[in-house]
mmCIF file of C-alpha atoms and ligand atoms in Angstrom:
data_model
loop_
_atom_site.group_PDB
_atom_site.id
_atom_site.type_symbol
_atom_site.label_atom_id
_atom_site.label_comp_id
_atom_site.label_asym_id
_atom_site.label_seq_id
_atom_site.Cartn_x
_atom_site.Cartn_y
_atom_site.Cartn_z
ATOM 1 C CA MET J 25 0.484 0.085 -0.018
ATOM 2 C CA ARG J 26 1.713 3.122 -1.242
ATOM 3 C CA VAL J 27 0.825 6.439 0.598
ATOM 4 C CA SER J 28 1.969 9.683 0.126
ATOM 5 C CA ARG J 29 4.254 12.287 2.582
ATOM 6 C CA ARG J 30 1.122 14.166 2.972
ATOM 7 C CA ASP J 31 -1.216 11.195 3.820
ATOM 8 C CA PHE J 32 -0.296 9.510 7.281
ATOM 9 C CA LEU J 33 -1.294 7.296 9.872
ATOM 10 C CA ARG J 34 -2.314 8.135 12.893
ATOM 11 C CA THR J 35 -2.021 5.124 14.316
ATOM 12 C CA ALA J 36 1.585 3.834 14.037
ATOM 13 C CA ALA J 37 0.041 0.694 13.622
ATOM 14 C CA ALA J 38 -1.010 0.118 9.901
ATOM 15 C CA LEU J 39 1.859 1.338 9.105
ATOM 16 C CA GLY J 40 4.592 0.701 11.552
ATOM 17 C CA ALA J 41 5.740 4.913 12.009
ATOM 18 C CA GLY J 42 5.768 6.895 14.873
ATOM 19 C CA ALA J 43 4.265 6.376 17.856
ATOM 20 C CA ALA J 44 0.750 5.557 18.850
ATOM 21 C CA VAL J 45 -2.050 7.970 18.692
ATOM 22 C CA VAL J 46 -4.747 7.367 20.369
ATOM 23 C CA PRO J 47 -6.256 10.796 22.103
ATOM 24 C CA TYR J 48 -10.013 9.370 22.828
ATOM 25 C CA ALA J 49 -9.422 5.874 23.990
ATOM 26 C CA GLY J 50 -12.470 6.347 26.710
ATOM 27 C CA VAL J 51 -10.692 5.495 30.354
ATOM 28 C CA LEU J 52 -11.762 3.847 33.122
ATOM 29 C CA GLU J 53 -12.504 5.469 35.964
ATOM 30 C CA PRO J 54 -14.682 7.091 38.687
ATOM 31 C CA VAL J 55 -16.824 3.589 37.793
ATOM 32 C CA TRP J 56 -20.764 4.974 39.317
ATOM 33 C CA GLY J 57 -23.578 4.743 38.397
ATOM 34 C CA ARG J 58 -25.895 1.777 40.109
ATOM 35 C CA GLU J 59 -24.798 1.844 44.486
ATOM 36 C CA SER J 60 -21.819 -1.147 44.183
ATOM 37 C CA GLY J 61 -22.404 -3.968 46.909
ATOM 38 C CA PRO J 62 -21.739 -6.986 46.426
ATOM 39 C CA GLN J 63 -22.598 -6.272 42.906
ATOM 40 C CA ARG J 64 -20.373 -5.048 41.032
ATOM 41 C CA ALA J 65 -21.121 -1.078 39.018
ATOM 42 C CA PHE J 66 -20.371 -0.562 35.252
ATOM 43 C CA ARG J 67 -20.063 2.753 34.102
ATOM 44 C CA PRO J 68 -22.067 3.205 31.153
ATOM 45 C CA VAL J 69 -21.201 4.725 27.551
ATOM 46 C CA VAL J 70 -23.037 5.167 24.669
ATOM 47 C CA ILE J 71 -21.413 6.014 21.540
ATOM 48 C CA SER J 72 -22.676 6.940 17.722
ATOM 49 C CA SER J 73 -22.433 8.717 14.570
ATOM 50 C CA GLY J 74 -20.931 11.852 14.320
ATOM 51 C CA ASN J 75 -25.035 12.605 13.529
ATOM 52 C CA GLY J 76 -26.484 10.780 16.825
ATOM 53 C CA LEU J 77 -25.504 13.877 19.443
ATOM 54 C CA ARG J 78 -29.212 13.159 21.106
ATOM 55 C CA ALA J 79 -29.126 9.677 20.250
ATOM 56 C CA VAL J 80 -26.290 9.549 23.059
ATOM 57 C CA GLU J 81 -27.990 12.057 25.471
ATOM 58 C CA LYS J 82 -31.649 10.555 25.105
ATOM 59 C CA ALA J 83 -30.160 6.706 25.857
ATOM 60 C CA MET J 84 -27.474 7.820 28.651
ATOM 61 C CA GLU J 85 -30.678 9.541 30.042
ATOM 62 C CA MET J 86 -32.917 6.215 29.555
ATOM 63 C CA ILE J 87 -29.699 4.421 30.789
ATOM 64 C CA ARG J 88 -29.645 5.957 34.477
ATOM 65 C CA GLU J 89 -32.735 5.562 34.943
ATOM 66 C CA GLY J 90 -31.505 2.046 35.009
ATOM 67 C CA ALA J 91 -32.680 1.481 31.710
ATOM 68 C CA ASP J 92 -31.270 -1.798 29.856
ATOM 69 C CA ALA J 93 -29.393 -0.558 27.524
ATOM 70 C CA LEU J 94 -31.844 -1.635 24.683
ATOM 71 C CA ASP J 95 -34.458 -0.149 24.947
ATOM 72 C CA ALA J 96 -31.899 3.286 24.870
ATOM 73 C CA VAL J 97 -30.266 2.886 22.505
ATOM 74 C CA ILE J 98 -33.359 2.039 20.391
ATOM 75 C CA ALA J 99 -35.080 5.562 21.889
ATOM 76 C CA GLY J 100 -31.747 7.536 20.840
ATOM 77 C CA VAL J 101 -32.775 6.449 16.815
ATOM 78 C CA ASN J 102 -35.840 7.401 17.032
ATOM 79 C CA LEU J 103 -35.123 10.098 17.926
ATOM 80 C CA VAL J 104 -33.502 10.566 14.422
ATOM 81 C CA GLU J 105 -35.530 8.536 12.347
ATOM 82 C CA ASP J 106 -38.570 10.433 13.122
ATOM 83 C CA ASP J 107 -36.717 14.075 12.139
ATOM 84 C CA PRO J 108 -37.597 15.122 9.406
ATOM 85 C CA GLU J 109 -33.974 17.005 8.283
ATOM 86 C CA ASP J 110 -31.958 14.042 8.656
ATOM 87 C CA MET J 111 -31.974 12.704 5.203
ATOM 88 C CA THR J 112 -30.063 9.838 5.797
ATOM 89 C CA VAL J 113 -33.004 7.608 8.377
ATOM 90 C CA GLY J 114 -36.026 7.834 8.978
ATOM 91 C CA LEU J 115 -39.099 9.742 7.264
ATOM 92 C CA GLY J 116 -37.089 11.921 5.533
ATOM 93 C CA GLY J 117 -34.477 9.415 4.508
ATOM 94 C CA LEU J 118 -33.481 9.577 0.582
ATOM 95 C CA PRO J 119 -35.336 7.411 -1.601
ATOM 96 C CA ASN J 120 -34.327 5.240 -4.182
ATOM 97 C CA GLU J 121 -34.228 5.404 -7.652
ATOM 98 C CA ARG J 122 -37.552 5.276 -8.191
ATOM 99 C CA GLY J 123 -37.813 8.116 -5.662
ATOM 100 C CA GLU J 124 -39.094 5.208 -2.914
ATOM 101 C CA VAL J 125 -37.301 5.660 0.391
ATOM 102 C CA GLU J 126 -36.421 1.995 1.407
ATOM 103 C CA LEU J 127 -35.009 1.465 5.410
ATOM 104 C CA ASP J 128 -32.883 -0.682 5.954
ATOM 105 C CA ALA J 129 -31.322 -2.147 10.586
ATOM 106 C CA SER J 130 -30.647 -3.606 12.910
ATOM 107 C CA VAL J 131 -31.085 -4.248 16.249
ATOM 108 C CA MET J 132 -28.652 -6.329 19.072
ATOM 109 C CA HIS J 133 -29.598 -7.445 22.336
ATOM 110 C CA GLY J 134 -26.032 -8.457 24.458
ATOM 111 C CA PRO J 135 -27.809 -10.686 27.459
ATOM 112 C CA THR J 136 -29.884 -13.037 24.939
ATOM 113 C CA HIS J 137 -27.254 -13.167 22.274
ATOM 114 C CA ARG J 138 -30.372 -12.267 19.672
ATOM 115 C CA ALA J 139 -30.845 -10.208 16.639
ATOM 116 C CA GLY J 140 -33.394 -8.370 14.692
ATOM 117 C CA ALA J 141 -32.817 -6.991 11.057
ATOM 118 C CA VAL J 142 -35.482 -5.201 8.861
ATOM 119 C CA ALA J 143 -34.212 -4.793 5.097
ATOM 120 C CA ALA J 144 -36.218 -2.795 2.624
ATOM 121 C CA LEU J 145 -38.895 -1.446 4.668
ATOM 122 C CA LYS J 146 -40.746 0.861 3.024
ATOM 123 C CA TYR J 147 -43.404 3.515 4.160
ATOM 124 C CA ILE J 148 -42.435 2.699 8.536
ATOM 125 C CA ARG J 149 -40.061 5.277 9.787
ATOM 126 C CA ASN J 150 -38.591 3.718 12.694
ATOM 127 C CA PRO J 151 -37.330 0.383 10.570
ATOM 128 C CA SER J 152 -35.400 0.097 14.101
ATOM 129 C CA LYS J 153 -38.475 -0.642 16.239
ATOM 130 C CA VAL J 154 -39.230 -3.423 13.471
ATOM 131 C CA ALA J 155 -35.872 -4.670 13.742
ATOM 132 C CA ARG J 156 -36.908 -5.412 17.462
ATOM 133 C CA LEU J 157 -40.190 -6.933 17.284
ATOM 134 C CA VAL J 158 -38.410 -9.609 14.137
ATOM 135 C CA MET J 159 -36.686 -10.559 17.039
ATOM 136 C CA GLU J 160 -38.498 -10.496 19.925
ATOM 137 C CA ARG J 161 -41.693 -11.961 17.609
ATOM 138 C CA THR J 162 -40.650 -14.359 15.375
ATOM 139 C CA ASP J 163 -38.121 -17.596 14.844
ATOM 140 C CA HIS J 164 -36.192 -15.567 12.780
ATOM 141 C CA VAL J 165 -33.769 -12.497 12.038
ATOM 142 C CA LEU J 166 -33.935 -10.897 8.924
ATOM 143 C CA LEU J 167 -37.098 -10.218 7.006
ATOM 144 C CA VAL J 168 -36.812 -7.888 4.356
ATOM 145 C CA GLY J 169 -39.792 -5.682 1.973
ATOM 146 C CA GLU J 170 -43.389 -6.670 1.374
ATOM 147 C CA GLY J 171 -42.723 -9.534 4.159
ATOM 148 C CA ALA J 172 -41.639 -6.848 6.759
ATOM 149 C CA LEU J 173 -44.356 -4.375 5.374
ATOM 150 C CA GLU J 174 -46.407 -7.361 5.863
ATOM 151 C CA PHE J 175 -45.345 -8.129 9.530
ATOM 152 C CA ALA J 176 -44.656 -4.052 11.037
ATOM 153 C CA LEU J 177 -48.235 -3.730 9.922
ATOM 154 C CA MET J 178 -49.393 -6.192 11.795
ATOM 155 C CA HIS J 179 -47.756 -5.048 15.058
ATOM 156 C CA GLY J 180 -49.793 -1.663 14.586
ATOM 157 C CA PHE J 181 -47.388 -0.039 12.807
ATOM 158 C CA LYS J 182 -48.546 3.390 10.444
ATOM 159 C CA LYS J 183 -47.808 3.262 6.457
ATOM 160 C CA GLU J 184 -46.898 6.760 5.753
ATOM 161 C CA ASN J 185 -45.166 8.599 2.485
ATOM 162 C CA LEU J 186 -41.322 8.933 4.498
ATOM 163 C CA LEU J 187 -40.023 11.178 1.203
ATOM 164 C CA THR J 188 -40.600 15.063 2.183
ATOM 165 C CA GLU J 189 -40.540 18.100 -0.016
ATOM 166 C CA LYS J 190 -36.667 17.983 0.472
ATOM 167 C CA ALA J 191 -36.081 14.228 -0.273
ATOM 168 C CA ARG J 192 -37.942 14.169 -3.351
ATOM 169 C CA LEU J 193 -36.406 17.864 -4.940
ATOM 170 C CA ALA J 194 -33.104 16.067 -4.091
ATOM 171 C CA TRP J 195 -33.951 12.989 -6.092
ATOM 172 C CA VAL J 196 -35.615 15.401 -8.713
ATOM 173 C CA GLN J 197 -32.107 16.816 -9.299
ATOM 174 C CA TRP J 198 -30.499 13.321 -9.256
ATOM 175 C CA LYS J 199 -32.913 11.901 -11.469
ATOM 176 C CA GLU J 200 -32.438 15.102 -14.666
ATOM 177 C CA THR J 201 -28.607 14.528 -14.181
ATOM 178 C CA LEU J 202 -28.693 11.081 -13.923
ATOM 179 C CA SER J 203 -26.038 10.919 -16.348
ATOM 180 C CA ASN J 204 -24.105 8.166 -16.351
ATOM 181 C CA ARG J 205 -23.298 8.493 -12.315
ATOM 182 C CA ASP J 206 -26.092 5.245 -12.021
ATOM 183 C CA ASP J 207 -25.125 1.779 -9.461
ATOM 184 C CA TYR J 208 -25.842 -0.673 -13.307
ATOM 185 C CA LEU J 209 -22.384 -1.733 -14.196
ATOM 186 C CA PRO J 210 -21.342 -3.179 -17.795
ATOM 187 C CA PRO J 211 -19.422 -6.581 -17.137
ATOM 188 C CA HIS J 212 -16.076 -5.329 -15.994
ATOM 189 C CA GLY J 213 -12.867 -6.611 -14.754
ATOM 190 C CA PRO J 214 -10.785 -5.855 -11.531
ATOM 191 C CA GLU J 215 -8.052 -3.984 -13.898
ATOM 192 C CA ASP J 216 -10.952 -1.587 -15.165
ATOM 193 C CA ARG J 217 -11.036 1.790 -13.300
ATOM 194 C CA ASP J 218 -13.055 4.186 -15.471
ATOM 195 C CA ILE J 219 -16.329 1.799 -16.207
ATOM 196 C CA GLY J 220 -18.646 4.516 -18.431
ATOM 197 C CA GLU J 221 -17.604 6.128 -15.272
ATOM 198 C CA ALA J 222 -19.728 4.792 -13.441
ATOM 199 C CA LEU J 223 -19.704 5.148 -9.495
ATOM 200 C CA ARG J 224 -16.036 7.234 -9.701
ATOM 201 C CA GLU J 225 -18.243 9.957 -6.772
ATOM 202 C CA VAL J 226 -19.390 6.230 -4.873
ATOM 203 C CA ILE J 227 -19.102 8.267 -1.179
ATOM 204 C CA ARG J 228 -21.892 10.348 -2.556
ATOM 205 C CA TYR J 229 -24.912 10.591 -0.015
ATOM 206 C CA TYR J 230 -23.839 7.477 1.979
ATOM 207 C CA GLY J 231 -25.332 8.639 5.730
ATOM 208 C CA THR J 232 -26.588 5.765 8.291
ATOM 209 C CA ILE J 233 -26.885 5.885 12.248
ATOM 210 C CA THR J 234 -25.513 2.943 15.215
ATOM 211 C CA CYS J 235 -25.987 3.919 17.924
ATOM 212 C CA LEU J 236 -23.816 0.812 21.147
ATOM 213 C CA GLY J 237 -24.704 1.378 24.729
ATOM 214 C CA LEU J 238 -23.519 -0.280 28.001
ATOM 215 C CA ASP J 239 -25.408 0.007 30.511
ATOM 216 C CA LEU J 240 -25.333 0.049 34.168
ATOM 217 C CA GLN J 241 -25.806 -3.783 34.442
ATOM 218 C CA GLY J 242 -22.848 -3.548 32.425
ATOM 219 C CA ASN J 243 -24.790 -4.760 29.210
ATOM 220 C CA ILE J 244 -24.755 -3.745 26.128
ATOM 221 C CA SER J 245 -26.785 -3.643 23.090
ATOM 222 C CA GLY J 246 -26.784 -1.288 19.530
ATOM 223 C CA VAL J 247 -28.399 -1.019 16.608
ATOM 224 C CA THR J 248 -28.028 0.978 13.159
ATOM 225 C CA THR J 249 -30.477 2.301 11.201
ATOM 226 C CA THR J 250 -30.841 3.982 7.514
ATOM 227 C CA SER J 251 -31.785 4.934 4.233
ATOM 228 C CA GLY J 252 -28.655 3.382 3.255
ATOM 229 C CA LEU J 253 -26.928 4.542 -0.398
ATOM 230 C CA ALA J 254 -29.432 7.568 -1.674
ATOM 231 C CA PHE J 255 -30.635 6.625 -4.888
ATOM 232 C CA LYS J 256 -29.287 3.243 -5.254
ATOM 233 C CA ILE J 257 -31.477 0.406 -7.440
ATOM 234 C CA PRO J 258 -34.832 -0.752 -5.259
ATOM 235 C CA GLY J 259 -33.616 -4.281 -3.231
ATOM 236 C CA ARG J 260 -30.558 -2.934 -2.657
ATOM 237 C CA VAL J 261 -29.161 -3.423 0.376
ATOM 238 C CA GLY J 262 -25.975 -1.897 2.599
ATOM 239 C CA ASP J 263 -24.517 -3.451 5.942
ATOM 240 C CA SER J 264 -26.278 -2.153 8.187
ATOM 241 C CA PRO J 265 -29.205 -4.716 8.280
ATOM 242 C CA ILE J 266 -26.699 -7.980 8.343
ATOM 243 C CA ILE J 267 -25.756 -8.364 12.318
ATOM 244 C CA GLY J 268 -21.606 -9.094 11.787
ATOM 245 C CA ALA J 269 -20.747 -6.462 8.729
ATOM 246 C CA GLY J 270 -22.997 -2.739 10.581
ATOM 247 C CA LEU J 271 -23.526 -3.804 13.821
ATOM 248 C CA TYR J 272 -22.390 -7.237 16.183
ATOM 249 C CA VAL J 273 -22.550 -7.588 19.963
ATOM 250 C CA ASP J 274 -21.444 -9.934 22.701
ATOM 251 C CA ASN J 275 -21.929 -10.115 25.688
ATOM 252 C CA GLU J 276 -18.204 -10.430 27.300
ATOM 253 C CA VAL J 277 -16.803 -8.408 25.140
ATOM 254 C CA GLY J 278 -18.126 -5.608 23.256
ATOM 255 C CA ALA J 279 -20.050 -3.196 20.440
ATOM 256 C CA ALA J 280 -19.231 -2.338 16.860
ATOM 257 C CA GLY J 281 -21.456 -0.124 14.702
ATOM 258 C CA SER J 282 -21.171 1.405 11.353
ATOM 259 C CA THR J 283 -21.356 3.637 8.008
ATOM 260 C CA GLY J 284 -20.085 4.275 4.936
ATOM 261 C CA ARG J 285 -20.368 2.406 1.803
ATOM 262 C CA GLY J 286 -22.067 -0.768 3.106
ATOM 263 C CA GLU J 287 -20.825 -3.265 -0.056
ATOM 264 C CA ALA J 288 -17.099 -2.821 1.572
ATOM 265 C CA ASN J 289 -18.393 -3.677 5.444
ATOM 266 C CA LEU J 290 -20.534 -6.754 3.742
ATOM 267 C CA VAL J 291 -17.529 -8.411 1.363
ATOM 268 C CA ASN J 292 -15.397 -7.637 5.351
ATOM 269 C CA CYS J 293 -18.038 -8.470 8.459
ATOM 270 C CA SER J 294 -16.061 -5.839 9.585
ATOM 271 C CA CYS J 295 -18.318 -5.382 12.637
ATOM 272 C CA VAL J 296 -18.262 -8.898 14.109
ATOM 273 C CA PHE J 297 -14.282 -8.514 12.644
ATOM 274 C CA ILE J 298 -13.739 -5.201 15.259
ATOM 275 C CA VAL J 299 -15.685 -7.520 18.416
ATOM 276 C CA GLU J 300 -13.633 -10.260 18.035
ATOM 277 C CA GLN J 301 -10.547 -7.441 18.091
ATOM 278 C CA MET J 302 -11.677 -6.602 21.506
ATOM 279 C CA ARG J 303 -11.977 -10.059 22.353
ATOM 280 C CA ALA J 304 -7.770 -10.392 21.514
ATOM 281 C CA GLY J 305 -6.476 -7.481 23.137
ATOM 282 C CA LYS J 306 -7.065 -4.202 21.376
ATOM 283 C CA SER J 307 -8.890 -0.890 22.750
ATOM 284 C CA PRO J 308 -12.075 -0.322 20.512
ATOM 285 C CA GLU J 309 -10.348 2.786 18.795
ATOM 286 C CA GLU J 310 -7.575 -0.009 17.842
ATOM 287 C CA ALA J 311 -9.957 -2.695 16.641
ATOM 288 C CA CYS J 312 -12.549 0.040 14.332
ATOM 289 C CA LEU J 313 -8.980 0.737 13.020
ATOM 290 C CA GLU J 314 -7.423 -2.658 12.553
ATOM 291 C CA ALA J 315 -10.910 -2.784 9.971
ATOM 292 C CA CYS J 316 -9.820 0.106 8.165
ATOM 293 C CA LYS J 317 -6.981 -1.663 7.437
ATOM 294 C CA ARG J 318 -8.036 -4.646 6.392
ATOM 295 C CA ILE J 319 -10.831 -2.892 3.962
ATOM 296 C CA VAL J 320 -7.949 -1.295 2.102
ATOM 297 C CA LYS J 321 -6.185 -4.826 1.693
ATOM 298 C CA ASN J 322 -9.609 -5.999 0.463
ATOM 299 C CA ASN J 323 -9.682 -3.219 -2.060
ATOM 300 C CA LYS J 324 -9.034 -5.382 -5.149
ATOM 301 C CA MET J 325 -10.620 -3.210 -7.629
ATOM 302 C CA ARG J 326 -9.690 -0.712 -9.698
ATOM 303 C CA ARG J 327 -12.859 0.795 -9.594
ATOM 304 C CA LEU J 328 -13.071 1.704 -6.292
ATOM 305 C CA GLN J 329 -9.196 2.732 -5.817
ATOM 306 C CA ASP J 330 -7.871 6.180 -6.571
ATOM 307 C CA GLU J 331 -4.208 7.026 -8.378
ATOM 308 C CA GLU J 332 -2.368 5.631 -5.031
ATOM 309 C CA GLY J 333 -4.323 1.923 -4.957
ATOM 310 C CA ARG J 334 -6.617 3.344 -1.936
ATOM 311 C CA PRO J 335 -10.008 3.252 -1.239
ATOM 312 C CA ASN J 336 -12.421 5.966 -2.815
ATOM 313 C CA PHE J 337 -14.781 5.400 -0.204
ATOM 314 C CA ASN J 338 -15.553 6.266 2.716
ATOM 315 C CA VAL J 339 -15.931 3.169 5.580
ATOM 316 C CA ARG J 340 -16.401 4.859 9.248
ATOM 317 C CA PHE J 341 -16.156 2.174 12.553
ATOM 318 C CA TYR J 342 -17.552 2.652 16.224
ATOM 319 C CA ALA J 343 -16.908 0.169 19.582
ATOM 320 C CA ILE J 344 -17.436 0.156 23.050
ATOM 321 C CA ASN J 345 -16.006 -2.305 25.622
ATOM 322 C CA LYS J 346 -16.931 -3.439 28.092
ATOM 323 C CA ALA J 347 -14.876 -1.692 30.663
ATOM 324 C CA GLY J 348 -16.473 0.609 29.380
ATOM 325 C CA GLN J 349 -13.835 2.335 27.007
ATOM 326 C CA PHE J 350 -14.932 3.979 23.108
ATOM 327 C CA GLY J 351 -13.705 5.106 19.769
ATOM 328 C CA ALA J 352 -13.966 4.962 16.021
ATOM 329 C CA ALA J 353 -12.212 5.464 13.343
ATOM 330 C CA GLU J 354 -12.640 6.589 9.745
ATOM 331 C CA ILE J 355 -10.675 5.242 6.422
ATOM 332 C CA TRP J 356 -10.554 8.810 5.463
ATOM 333 C CA ARG J 357 -10.255 11.429 8.055
ATOM 334 C CA SER J 358 -13.840 13.957 7.574
ATOM 335 C CA GLY J 359 -15.227 13.206 10.725
ATOM 336 C CA LYS J 360 -16.428 13.124 14.711
ATOM 337 C CA PHE J 361 -19.013 10.450 16.187
ATOM 338 C CA ALA J 362 -20.819 10.912 19.422
ATOM 339 C CA VAL J 363 -19.979 10.091 22.701
ATOM 340 C CA HIS J 364 -21.565 10.195 26.355
ATOM 341 C CA ASP J 365 -19.339 8.459 28.931
ATOM 342 C CA GLY J 366 -21.013 9.789 32.117
ATOM 343 C CA THR J 367 -20.402 13.118 32.925
ATOM 344 C CA GLN J 368 -21.307 14.174 29.147
ATOM 345 C CA ALA J 369 -22.479 14.394 25.196
ATOM 346 C CA ARG J 370 -19.352 14.783 22.943
ATOM 347 C CA LEU J 371 -18.366 15.625 19.318
ATOM 348 C CA LEU J 372 -15.059 13.446 19.313
ATOM 349 C CA ASP J 373 -12.772 13.596 15.952
ATOM 350 C CA CYS J 374 -12.645 9.971 14.730
ATOM 351 C CA ALA J 375 -8.925 8.102 13.866
ATOM 352 C CA TYR J 376 -8.115 7.349 10.423
ATOM 353 C CA LEU J 377 -5.734 6.213 8.295
ATOM 354 C CA TYR J 378 -6.056 8.517 5.830
ATOM 355 C CA GLU J 379 -6.284 12.357 5.123
ATOM 356 C CA ARG J 380 -7.656 13.863 1.645
ATOM 357 C CA ARG J 381 -4.575 16.918 0.216
ATOM 358 C CA GLN J 382 -5.801 20.357 0.818
ATOM 359 C CA SER J 383 -6.857 21.638 -1.927
ATOM 360 C CA ARG J 384 -5.218 24.446 -3.199
HETATM 361 N N1 LIG Q 21 -23.718 2.109 5.767
HETATM 362 C C1 LIG Q 21 -25.229 2.243 4.596
HETATM 363 C C2 LIG Q 21 -25.137 1.552 3.926
HETATM 364 O O1 LIG Q 21 -24.350 1.247 3.420
HETATM 365 C C3 LIG Q 21 -25.283 3.152 4.635
HETATM 366 C C4 LIG Q 21 -24.383 4.562 5.245
HETATM 367 O O2 LIG Q 21 -23.985 5.033 6.454
HETATM 368 O O3 LIG Q 21 -24.040 5.836 4.870
HETATM 369 O O4 LIG Q 21 -26.639 1.550 3.365
#
């Protein structure tokens, strides 16, 4: 992997250069929360993607009152699913190429090691709640499309038009300038780069919210919910509803969630990989960076690489462990994550592998 002088790794491990800088690895003390008696008190933590500041506040408020982490993180992301201004999730999410909002979501509950998910769900603004019901009221983990919608309606969810005026106008603009920016590809091989220029801007319009929490009982749960890739081929499913890719929880170890180019994550099963890295002793941030490096290594298609062979897209990971440590990392430096470590809700910079050159 070639890295120009102006690109650099914030941690040493990836290229073996310099000392690791791990500014936001979380801390272990003070332990607070429930009165400690014979039982251990856990220091709660909630982490989310950068659009989840309100989500971590809400989730932490509930956790402090004794809520199970799953109830808390779902309530947190519901605020964003309900927000018509967030165009990456739930109501107001950007639609597929037909102008239909199709949502993906998954939940995973640490203490029972159960999970539920829905994909390509239309008309229901809170796919995370439906995912939870799949977990609790079926023998399955994942329901998709029509079946997921029927299941949601059966449980009393209301059908509504999720396409806001703002999202509709963005979709119309995309259609009007479609040219060669759709997602269909002619047959091509690993060395082909500019395939009709399709997917040149693969970082366009991704967005999701993931939220992971450790509660006062020491239990860990997580949720990931999204409208997915904007203007996608109808039926396209990303990583968010796929357990192990867009979300994974192991109650003894920790949890991981992801945002960004789902296709890259699907072929790397990154969230289960991150949890296993933490089990092997890596901090949450180190484990997230390992997942980024794995994507870089496995990204073999030229059309998905820049001139220096690096991914021309971004993926971002978020993780917490059983000790209440947290971290986030992405391939390209671009953003922040939200965290509430029991003291306050904050937005912090993600660790990263590469930094884009500043254009003059
Ligand atoms: N990961 C989501 C997907 O690929 C999108 C995103 O996070 O931006 O569907």
